[in-house]
Amino acid sequence: MASSVLFAVMLVTTIPTDWEEIPPWVDSSTQAEIWESLENCDPTDPRSIRVLDLTLEEFRSRTQYYLLLRWSRHFENNYPGTPLGCHALAWRCLMLPEGMRDKEDLRTLEQTVRETSDVRQWLDLLKRFPNDITGIMAGKLAFLSDSKDVNLEIESFSHKNPHSGIAAMMKLREGMISAKHQDWSSAIDPWIQGIETYPIPWEIPQWIKRLEDALTIAGHSLQAEIVRDGTVGTIAQLRIFRHALGASDRGHALDAVPILQELKRRMGSSPPFIELIDSHLNALREQPDESDQEKLLFASLDRAPISKIPDFLVTLFQNKSGPHSVEKLFSIANIRFDRGEYPEAVLIWSFMTEHFRQDHNQVLEAYNRLIDIRWKQFSLARDFRIPHSTEGFEGFIGPLIEQNLKEARVKLEEVLVDAEEYVQGKDYSFKLLRLIKKLYRIHSNRGSADRPGDLFIDLAMRSTRDQQSILSESAKEFRTREALAIIEILGGSSTASLSHLPRESLLNLYLQDEKYREAAAIARESALDASGTPYANDAWFKTAELEYKAGDFESSASTLIDLIGDLEEGSEDHTQANRMLGLAEYQTGDYEKARKHFNTAIESGHLDKDQEESLYMMNAYSNLYHQRYDQAREGLNELLGKNPSRLTERKVSRLLEQLNRNK
């Protein structure tokens, strides 16, 4: 799309009446001409919707979000209750990055769509443009109408046009419905098919992430590794692989082998994919030895339905088969896991942790796999529980029922408690350390940092000095206090305690590891102790800085507000406190207050050049967010007059150029 400085025109620019002429017209027109044409259009004419979609699509592709916001707000307000106004609102609700969306806007959109009588127009646009942004937007709006007839018509159209973008959208939606009920295996193939041909590029990464999560929880760990950071081309290869896998599962091994061999040839050097293909080729070629009862038992476990697995496991346990039986059992669980037979694998690993506890290394591995699965299951249930996700049409199929999250939490808690009990009293090993770190990491992610018990210290008491050093470094990631206690053990203490550790040492360790939240808590303790002394103000400022670095902007602002009242107005300390307070308020989105404190800091004359330029730029951006373009322009011109650095000058010039183009 050409861009140019806005200027007055005598003739009204009109939208072409021929559908085929609209894309080249949009590409060759200036933003001013497009804006003018939409200002003077018929907001019920679908051609005006087409022009708006193509224009905002370019803004979104270029990440020019402030332009997208400006245009969508303007034409929503200019044409309320019309198809064009509804489309403008939908762009803001469905196509911006999630962090920039407003839940109130979404509720307004849902209500507007339910009250509209323009559903037929969306269906017409969907059918006319099934492979680009206009069709997808129309489809998302049509689904919001919550009409069964509309859904059936879209489904019918997608069946007749299976390679269209609309068909891809329907596949993604089908997968979301399965994910809603935690039927991850059923979600995978529709998502793979949908991602391959879905025509909205900025939504593809989030769909690939969902696919990776589904593959992980369904037991396809290698497939998930392949998908991670993958491309649409990677997804296409995965679809071929899963087609071959399906053929082998249906008893058509002869059909599956050549497909896998050809796919392996195509993949060249892609280690995870080659490893996955080879493992399945080997499984297809293996035949069980009927003369060996133990092999027959393991072969049965490899293919048995879940209802038969307990009987085979009990038989194996009672027979005390060969010395490597537990290792083989773990291997079979892995194979079933990689085939996507998740419940079967979980059943085998759970049996191992209950009945083969003397086989320490294999039990540790079984706990590792069980915890990974339960944590992923809990995380996904928690994420999909959000009542109204605004990430496109998938957000409107409803929330996961609360029971799913409750069940996932209970299963996770069971395996965590069991694993914590198992590791206590065991001697040091790499596998044991890995499991302990996993327990700490999960409890930290759940916000239960006080659990588990002091497992690092418990293990350190039975470890060599070299092992204790490793444990101290490992503990630092999760609990610096425990790490320091192990250092005391290294220093000769036989009764190390987590209490009464030197506060300054603790603070320095937290800062060294960039654990700012923990460091802020220690700094606050020091500031409270310093109350009434000459060091109090410095201590409180340090606390506010660390709270800011920890991302706790509201606490940082609160600390600074209290501090500023005790500082001499116009002093350097007063200036820096105002600067920091403005930064914290800027991060919370309170731009009005942020500008006030930025201006106080700038006017003091105590800021260095970099600090001053940074505050001017943030003032400009905050004005842009509130569409105060004149104030933003004025501030930027003022900054140019202060002879800024070359880098800042380039940033200001580019921003002014954009502002002047869209004046």
XYZ file of C-alpha atoms in Angstrom:
663
model
C 0.000 0.000 0.000
C 1.451 3.350 -0.940
C 1.727 5.876 1.848
C 1.820 9.626 1.603
C 1.371 12.762 3.664
C -2.350 13.456 4.024
C -3.619 16.357 2.020
C -6.967 17.819 1.100
C -8.522 16.455 -2.078
C -11.305 17.984 -4.069
C -12.826 14.797 -5.404
C -14.200 12.044 -3.177
C -12.261 8.806 -3.634
C -14.659 5.909 -4.189
C -14.282 2.161 -3.713
C -14.286 0.131 -6.952
C -17.532 -1.731 -7.656
C -15.719 -4.707 -9.230
C -14.535 -7.165 -6.546
C -11.435 -8.062 -8.594
C -10.307 -4.445 -8.719
C -10.369 -3.880 -4.950
C -7.007 -5.515 -3.949
C -4.914 -3.661 -6.568
C -6.780 -0.445 -5.754
C -5.936 -0.828 -2.042
C -2.288 -1.580 -2.876
C -1.939 1.519 -5.050
C -3.893 3.952 -2.870
C -2.535 6.105 -0.079
C -3.805 5.689 3.469
C -5.452 9.101 3.050
C -7.383 7.970 -0.019
C -8.518 4.735 1.632
C -9.547 6.588 4.779
C -11.536 9.078 2.721
C -13.252 6.349 0.715
C -14.350 4.610 3.915
C -15.481 7.924 5.411
C -17.853 8.351 2.459
C -18.842 4.716 1.857
C -22.056 2.785 2.381
C -21.266 0.889 5.641
C -23.682 -1.888 4.645
C -21.874 -2.534 1.334
C -19.671 -5.648 1.662
C -17.083 -3.977 -0.619
C -16.356 -1.472 2.139
C -15.735 -4.406 4.511
C -13.322 -5.872 1.965
C -11.361 -2.604 1.809
C -11.199 -2.339 5.608
C -10.039 -5.962 5.947
C -7.241 -5.607 3.394
C -6.058 -2.350 4.950
C -6.034 -3.581 8.546
C -4.452 -6.867 7.456
C -1.444 -4.897 6.220
C -1.223 -2.953 9.484
C -1.373 -6.252 11.429
C 1.263 -7.911 9.241
C 3.593 -4.957 9.766
C 2.809 -4.903 13.522
C 1.560 -1.317 13.161
C -0.834 -1.838 16.032
C -1.447 1.810 16.819
C -2.722 2.333 13.242
C -4.925 -0.749 13.501
C -6.351 0.541 16.780
C -6.914 4.025 15.418
C -8.714 2.855 12.272
C -10.809 0.199 14.008
C -11.950 2.585 16.748
C -12.740 5.351 14.287
C -14.879 3.297 11.909
C -16.589 1.419 14.725
C -17.622 4.770 16.226
C -18.380 6.282 12.815
C -20.717 3.458 11.756
C -22.192 1.950 14.946
C -24.510 -1.003 14.503
C -23.546 -1.506 10.829
C -21.667 -4.411 9.224
C -18.618 -2.160 8.685
C -18.658 -0.955 12.292
C -18.978 -4.534 13.515
C -15.996 -5.636 11.394
C -13.921 -2.744 12.718
C -14.677 -3.804 16.309
C -13.938 -7.456 15.463
C -10.447 -6.561 14.278
C -9.668 -5.074 17.674
C -11.114 -8.066 19.542
C -9.816 -10.937 17.441
C -6.689 -9.899 15.576
C -4.548 -7.856 17.962
C -1.959 -9.654 20.135
C -3.723 -11.036 23.181
C -2.120 -8.580 25.608
C -3.575 -5.632 23.685
C -7.186 -6.874 23.664
C -9.921 -5.548 25.889
C -12.428 -7.996 27.421
C -15.076 -5.279 27.434
C -14.658 -4.947 23.659
C -15.191 -8.693 23.310
C -18.415 -8.598 25.292
C -19.606 -5.671 23.162
C -18.769 -7.622 20.002
C -20.642 -10.734 21.175
C -23.717 -8.679 21.995
C -23.531 -6.766 18.687
C -23.282 -9.972 16.662
C -26.184 -11.617 18.478
C -28.363 -8.590 17.791
C -27.388 -8.185 14.132
C -29.402 -9.282 11.111
C -26.360 -9.334 8.803
C -25.339 -12.985 9.220
C -26.208 -13.755 5.593
C -23.727 -11.102 4.443
C -20.969 -12.779 6.462
C -21.795 -16.121 4.908
C -21.647 -14.564 1.441
C -18.230 -13.038 2.197
C -17.022 -16.345 3.627
C -17.935 -18.148 0.403
C -16.558 -15.415 -1.856
C -13.196 -15.223 -0.052
C -12.650 -18.656 1.573
C -8.859 -18.406 1.451
C -7.998 -15.012 2.885
C -8.584 -12.603 5.741
C -12.074 -11.469 4.712
C -13.460 -15.017 4.647
C -11.847 -15.952 7.959
C -13.083 -12.780 9.683
C -16.573 -13.381 8.298
C -16.444 -16.972 9.551
C -15.420 -15.915 13.061
C -18.250 -13.390 13.204
C -20.752 -15.917 11.850
C -19.794 -18.378 14.601
C -20.361 -15.672 17.187
C -24.002 -15.490 16.098
C -24.423 -18.896 17.785
C -26.852 -20.054 15.098
C -27.059 -23.796 14.401
C -28.181 -23.121 10.834
C -25.118 -20.929 10.259
C -22.794 -23.588 11.684
C -24.320 -26.255 9.466
C -23.992 -24.071 6.381
C -20.317 -23.367 7.104
C -19.669 -27.069 7.738
C -21.366 -27.948 4.462
C -19.278 -25.392 2.589
C -16.025 -26.673 4.153
C -16.869 -30.272 3.160
C -17.403 -29.161 -0.435
C -14.154 -27.141 -0.355
C -11.816 -29.315 1.763
C -8.626 -27.451 0.779
C -9.928 -23.961 1.544
C -8.950 -21.673 4.398
C -12.480 -22.021 5.775
C -12.051 -25.816 5.893
C -8.775 -25.257 7.787
C -10.600 -22.978 10.229
C -13.221 -25.694 10.778
C -10.486 -28.260 11.467
C -8.898 -25.972 14.058
C -12.305 -25.470 15.651
C -12.925 -29.236 15.676
C -9.638 -29.722 17.527
C -10.564 -27.032 20.065
C -13.834 -28.811 20.856
C -11.890 -32.025 21.572
C -9.357 -30.094 23.676
C -12.209 -28.598 25.660
C -13.036 -32.098 26.867
C -9.346 -33.012 27.307
C -9.561 -35.504 24.447
C -6.073 -34.557 23.292
C -5.580 -37.485 20.917
C -8.682 -36.433 18.975
C -7.492 -32.806 18.835
C -4.123 -33.559 17.228
C -4.969 -34.586 13.656
C -7.572 -31.834 13.054
C -5.052 -29.259 14.293
C -2.335 -30.663 12.019
C -4.663 -30.518 9.016
C -5.859 -27.033 9.905
C -2.420 -25.520 10.488
C -1.192 -26.727 7.076
C -3.604 -24.533 5.109
C -4.778 -21.853 7.557
C -4.297 -18.485 5.792
C -3.676 -16.180 8.786
C 0.122 -16.272 9.329
C 0.272 -14.408 12.664
C -2.040 -17.004 14.278
C 0.022 -20.030 13.145
C 2.626 -19.914 15.997
C -0.040 -20.120 18.713
C -1.702 -23.057 16.932
C 1.652 -24.853 16.682
C 2.155 -24.278 20.422
C -1.273 -25.807 21.141
C -0.390 -28.767 18.929
C 2.887 -29.265 20.803
C 1.009 -29.254 24.119
C -1.564 -31.747 22.855
C 1.135 -34.089 21.510
C 2.976 -33.956 24.834
C -0.038 -34.720 26.993
C -1.237 -37.421 24.578
C 2.106 -39.161 24.945
C 3.874 -38.272 21.683
C 6.983 -36.721 23.192
C 9.192 -37.050 20.107
C 6.457 -35.675 17.870
C 6.086 -32.736 20.260
C 9.837 -32.104 20.056
C 9.606 -32.067 16.254
C 6.724 -29.576 16.304
C 8.439 -27.231 18.770
C 9.665 -24.176 16.825
C 8.511 -25.966 13.681
C 7.058 -24.571 10.469
C 4.018 -25.333 8.365
C 6.304 -27.590 6.290
C 7.241 -29.557 9.414
C 3.551 -29.993 10.207
C 2.938 -31.400 6.708
C 5.676 -34.023 7.214
C 4.192 -34.922 10.591
C 0.796 -35.476 8.957
C 2.372 -37.985 6.523
C 4.076 -39.774 9.406
C 0.852 -40.048 11.384
C -0.944 -41.355 8.308
C 1.614 -44.174 8.100
C 1.293 -44.799 11.824
C -2.475 -45.079 11.464
C -2.064 -47.624 8.687
C 0.192 -49.790 10.866
C -2.232 -49.568 13.808
C -5.028 -50.787 11.521
C -2.926 -53.841 10.649
C -1.591 -52.547 7.312
C 2.111 -52.671 8.146
C 3.057 -53.354 4.519
C 1.423 -50.064 3.542
C 3.088 -48.154 6.382
C 6.719 -49.244 5.792
C 7.213 -47.674 2.322
C 5.567 -44.421 3.482
C 7.935 -44.203 6.441
C 10.962 -45.081 4.283
C 10.105 -42.372 1.740
C 9.511 -39.829 4.521
C 12.887 -40.708 6.061
C 14.566 -40.128 2.690
C 12.905 -36.718 2.364
C 13.782 -35.580 5.889
C 17.540 -35.830 5.303
C 19.211 -34.660 8.518
C 16.495 -34.047 11.077
C 17.586 -36.099 14.123
C 14.325 -36.121 16.143
C 12.240 -37.046 13.106
C 14.709 -39.707 11.902
C 14.802 -41.203 15.415
C 11.001 -41.309 15.485
C 10.720 -42.938 12.055
C 13.418 -45.522 12.807
C 11.770 -46.538 16.090
C 8.511 -47.293 14.299
C 10.179 -49.042 11.362
C 11.989 -51.323 13.832
C 8.755 -52.027 15.709
C 7.001 -53.002 12.469
C 9.784 -55.431 11.560
C 10.048 -57.182 14.959
C 8.278 -60.515 15.580
C 7.810 -62.028 19.079
C 9.545 -65.339 19.900
C 6.694 -67.714 20.822
C 9.073 -70.168 22.549
C 10.033 -67.647 25.219
C 7.271 -67.084 27.810
C 8.834 -63.881 29.159
C 9.084 -62.389 25.675
C 5.489 -63.398 24.998
C 4.430 -61.682 28.219
C 6.234 -58.477 27.262
C 4.888 -58.699 23.693
C 1.401 -58.956 25.159
C 2.015 -55.897 27.329
C 3.190 -54.048 24.232
C -0.193 -54.472 22.531
C -2.690 -55.324 25.281
C -5.825 -53.166 25.720
C -5.867 -51.193 28.944
C -8.380 -53.557 30.557
C -5.914 -56.491 30.242
C -2.741 -54.687 31.356
C -3.261 -55.149 35.157
C -3.439 -58.954 34.751
C -0.198 -59.056 32.751
C 1.549 -56.777 35.262
C 0.496 -58.902 38.229
C 1.728 -62.041 36.429
C 5.059 -60.377 35.701
C 5.403 -59.256 39.328
C 4.548 -62.698 40.717
C 6.902 -64.540 38.337
C 9.854 -62.250 39.229
C 10.947 -62.582 35.614
C 14.576 -61.987 34.606
C 16.933 -59.397 36.157
C 16.171 -56.823 33.475
C 12.387 -57.173 33.588
C 11.781 -53.749 35.207
C 14.010 -52.037 32.644
C 12.099 -53.817 29.869
C 8.798 -52.839 31.474
C 9.851 -49.196 31.526
C 10.833 -49.470 27.861
C 7.415 -50.856 26.935
C 5.712 -47.979 28.729
C 7.885 -45.575 26.724
C 6.952 -47.282 23.462
C 3.245 -47.106 24.257
C 3.676 -43.486 25.297
C 5.341 -42.631 21.971
C 2.528 -44.377 20.119
C 0.074 -42.057 21.838
C -1.264 -44.740 24.187
C -1.042 -42.398 27.147
C -3.380 -44.113 29.682
C -1.660 -47.456 29.077
C 1.805 -45.970 29.660
C 0.657 -44.213 32.836
C -0.801 -47.460 34.166
C 2.520 -49.311 33.651
C 4.654 -46.545 35.215
C 2.291 -46.264 38.190
C 2.522 -50.029 38.762
C 6.324 -49.758 38.720
C 6.359 -47.039 41.410
C 4.082 -49.141 43.636
C 5.505 -52.658 43.181
C 9.113 -52.357 41.962
C 10.419 -49.725 44.386
C 13.631 -51.669 44.968
C 14.658 -51.026 41.332
C 15.710 -47.499 42.252
C 16.879 -46.093 38.904
C 13.852 -47.278 36.937
C 11.446 -46.066 39.614
C 13.058 -42.614 39.521
C 12.575 -42.541 35.751
C 8.959 -43.665 36.129
C 8.281 -40.843 38.607
C 9.889 -38.380 36.196
C 7.565 -39.443 33.388
C 4.450 -39.484 35.594
C 5.165 -36.018 36.992
C 5.752 -34.623 33.487
C 2.400 -35.975 32.333
C 0.392 -34.887 35.369
C 1.936 -31.415 35.348
C 1.212 -30.957 31.645
C -2.320 -32.211 32.143
C -2.873 -29.787 35.017
C -1.328 -26.849 33.106
C -3.471 -27.400 30.044
C -6.639 -27.827 32.081
C -5.828 -24.598 33.912
C -5.088 -22.680 30.695
C -8.210 -23.853 28.868
C -10.323 -22.979 31.895
C -10.251 -19.247 31.032
C -13.919 -18.287 30.490
C -13.427 -16.142 27.395
C -10.184 -16.569 25.514
C -9.910 -13.799 22.947
C -7.527 -15.623 20.632
C -9.991 -15.923 17.758
C -13.046 -18.057 17.144
C -11.854 -20.860 19.416
C -12.598 -18.701 22.430
C -16.332 -18.924 21.873
C -16.881 -22.656 22.348
C -17.097 -22.201 26.118
C -14.826 -22.867 29.078
C -13.615 -26.208 30.301
C -15.813 -27.518 33.073
C -14.355 -26.995 36.544
C -14.326 -30.739 37.176
C -11.533 -31.260 34.621
C -9.215 -28.911 36.496
C -10.114 -30.453 39.844
C -9.327 -33.981 38.629
C -6.031 -32.848 37.072
C -5.009 -31.114 40.321
C -5.785 -34.211 42.415
C -3.785 -36.516 40.114
C -0.820 -34.136 40.133
C -0.895 -33.813 43.907
C -0.993 -37.597 44.349
C 2.123 -38.243 42.292
C 4.018 -35.295 43.854
C 3.336 -36.485 47.415
C 4.303 -40.042 46.522
C 7.544 -38.943 44.831
C 8.495 -36.643 47.741
C 8.125 -39.548 50.183
C 10.113 -41.876 47.933
C 13.195 -39.636 47.514
C 13.691 -39.019 51.245
C 16.544 -41.035 52.703
C 17.934 -42.076 49.308
C 21.604 -41.669 48.430
C 22.882 -39.145 45.902
C 22.633 -39.909 42.190
C 22.194 -37.808 39.079
C 18.707 -39.263 38.482
C 17.667 -38.524 42.067
C 18.916 -34.938 41.784
C 17.000 -34.485 38.526
C 13.769 -35.677 40.151
C 14.242 -33.418 43.201
C 14.820 -30.401 40.943
C 11.642 -31.262 39.059
C 9.659 -31.398 42.311
C 10.978 -27.971 43.351
C 10.332 -26.481 39.914
C 6.724 -27.630 39.810
C 5.974 -26.413 43.327
C 7.554 -23.078 42.419
C 5.359 -22.815 39.311
C 2.293 -23.650 41.396
C 3.136 -20.901 43.882
C 3.786 -23.378 46.704
C 7.469 -22.552 47.225
C 7.482 -23.937 50.780
C 6.961 -27.415 49.409
C 8.531 -29.884 49.128
C 10.449 -30.298 52.402
C 14.147 -29.484 52.536
C 15.067 -32.283 50.143
C 18.364 -30.695 49.048
C 19.577 -30.476 52.658
C 18.335 -33.997 53.395
C 20.359 -35.324 50.468
C 23.401 -33.146 51.290
C 23.699 -34.832 54.702
C 24.501 -38.130 52.914
C 26.658 -36.748 50.099
C 30.339 -36.164 49.407
C 31.772 -32.640 49.363
C 31.759 -32.546 45.548
C 28.140 -33.674 45.546
C 27.270 -31.062 48.179
C 28.730 -28.349 45.941
C 26.501 -29.542 43.098
C 23.503 -29.585 45.439
C 24.220 -26.046 46.612
C 24.327 -24.781 43.012
C 21.132 -26.696 42.193
C 19.314 -25.351 45.255
C 20.154 -21.736 44.319
C 17.755 -21.980 41.392
C 14.837 -22.607 43.735
C 15.719 -21.660 47.327
C 18.735 -19.532 48.016
C 18.313 -20.033 51.771
C 18.655 -23.791 51.337
C 21.706 -23.274 49.128
C 23.346 -21.220 51.869
C 22.530 -23.890 54.434
C 24.357 -26.454 52.293
C 27.312 -24.055 52.113
C 27.295 -24.135 55.923
C 27.452 -27.940 55.736
C 30.471 -27.616 53.430
C 31.972 -25.331 56.045
C 31.753 -28.063 58.650
C 28.330 -27.540 60.235
C 26.441 -30.753 60.924
C 23.183 -28.997 61.819
C 22.689 -26.427 59.061
C 19.590 -24.282 59.387
C 17.698 -22.074 56.979
C 17.155 -19.421 59.635
C 19.533 -16.712 60.836
C 21.524 -16.570 57.601
C 23.329 -13.243 56.957
C 20.830 -10.955 55.191
C 23.454 -9.216 53.041
C 24.859 -12.555 51.845
C 21.371 -13.719 50.993
C 20.590 -10.502 49.107
C 23.786 -10.726 47.069
C 23.075 -14.326 46.114
C 19.557 -13.408 44.978
C 20.929 -10.519 42.915
C 23.624 -12.724 41.413
C 20.933 -15.147 40.254
C 18.604 -12.295 39.161
C 15.942 -13.435 41.635
C 14.567 -9.955 42.096
C 11.320 -10.872 43.817
C 13.188 -12.651 46.615
C 15.803 -9.880 46.717
C 13.052 -7.249 47.054
C 11.630 -9.077 50.081
C 15.054 -9.074 51.764
C 15.577 -5.397 50.853
C 12.221 -4.516 52.404
C 13.254 -6.246 55.651
C 16.463 -4.162 55.654
C 14.533 -0.948 54.950
C 12.178 -1.603 57.847
C 15.162 -2.156 60.129
C 16.697 1.117 58.860
C 13.598 3.199 59.659
C 14.525 6.409 61.476
C 18.178 6.225 60.407
C 20.024 8.256 57.706
C 20.084 5.091 55.564
C 16.310 4.611 55.382
C 15.676 6.545 52.142
C 18.410 4.675 50.248
C 17.066 1.360 51.569
C 13.515 2.133 50.456
C 14.688 3.281 47.007
C 16.635 0.022 46.608
C 13.498 -1.889 47.602
C 11.435 -0.040 44.979
C 14.076 -0.697 42.295
C 14.079 -4.427 43.045
C 10.271 -4.572 43.113
C 10.304 -2.930 39.686
C 12.865 -5.421 38.350
C 10.733 -8.258 39.735
C 7.772 -6.992 37.699
C 5.813 -6.020 40.814
C 5.113 -2.520 39.486
C 2.221 -1.736 41.831
C 4.330 -2.454 44.936
C 7.198 -0.424 43.491
C 4.894 2.543 42.870
C 3.442 2.298 46.383
C 6.914 2.219 47.946
C 8.029 5.255 45.922
C 4.897 7.288 46.717
C 5.655 6.859 50.432
C 9.329 7.653 49.859
C 8.831 10.851 47.807
C 7.033 12.529 50.702
C 10.237 12.256 52.761
C 12.577 13.635 50.069
C 13.567 17.247 49.484
C 11.706 18.560 46.471
C 14.041 19.314 43.563
C 16.887 17.221 44.978
C 18.606 14.528 42.920
C 17.038 11.807 45.094
C 13.607 13.388 44.548
C 14.269 13.421 40.780
C 15.284 9.752 40.621
C 12.325 8.695 42.770
C 9.941 10.555 40.425
C 11.610 8.946 37.413
C 11.284 5.472 38.914
C 7.678 6.133 40.006
C 6.816 7.244 36.485
C 8.347 4.045 35.075
C 6.310 1.880 37.466
C 3.065 3.734 36.647
C 3.844 3.507 32.933
C 4.115 -0.280 33.271
C 0.748 -0.491 35.044
C -0.861 1.484 32.207
C -1.492 4.649 34.246
C 0.016 6.926 31.592
C -1.461 10.157 32.963
C 0.317 9.793 36.305
C 3.457 8.502 34.583
C 3.671 11.649 32.408
C 3.268 13.851 35.487
C 6.220 12.221 37.267
C 8.316 12.056 34.075
C 7.832 15.802 33.587
C 8.799 16.499 37.228
C 12.010 14.526 36.712
C 12.789 16.205 33.366
C 12.194 19.729 34.720
C 14.550 19.131 37.680
C 17.646 19.156 35.472
C 19.245 16.260 37.393
C 18.750 13.536 34.757
C 21.582 12.350 32.556
C 21.141 12.508 28.778
C 20.029 8.861 28.307
C 17.478 9.073 31.119
C 16.014 12.323 29.806
C 15.696 11.018 26.225
C 14.087 7.814 27.470
C 11.423 9.740 29.420
C 10.651 11.991 26.447
C 10.106 8.903 24.266
C 7.830 7.255 26.840
C 5.838 10.470 27.142
C 5.367 10.403 23.367
C 4.255 6.770 23.315
C 1.804 7.310 26.173
C 0.264 10.203 24.216
C 0.002 7.940 21.162
C -1.797 5.258 23.172
C -4.426 7.883 24.067
C -4.545 9.192 20.466
C -3.158 12.581 21.539
C -1.187 12.993 18.363
C -0.586 16.751 18.676
C 0.885 16.374 22.180
C 3.050 13.467 21.012
C 4.312 15.525 18.062
C 5.016 18.517 20.299
C 7.049 16.474 22.774
C 9.062 14.785 20.018
C 9.901 18.120 18.394
C 10.989 19.432 21.791
C 13.298 16.424 22.168
C 14.794 17.065 18.701
C 15.622 20.584 19.865
C 17.767 19.174 22.682
C 20.333 17.650 20.286
C 19.628 13.978 21.175
C 21.900 11.026 20.397
C 21.916 9.741 16.817
C 19.956 6.631 17.748
C 17.278 8.667 19.535
C 17.185 11.185 16.683
C 16.489 8.376 14.190
C 13.704 6.967 16.377
C 12.106 10.411 16.773
C 12.346 11.163 13.060
C 10.693 7.881 12.090
C 7.907 8.416 14.606
C 7.300 11.985 13.444
C 7.243 10.808 9.835
C 4.520 8.281 10.656
C 2.544 10.868 12.625
C 2.745 13.374 9.777
C 1.671 10.775 7.222
C -1.463 10.061 9.229
C -2.156 13.583 10.406
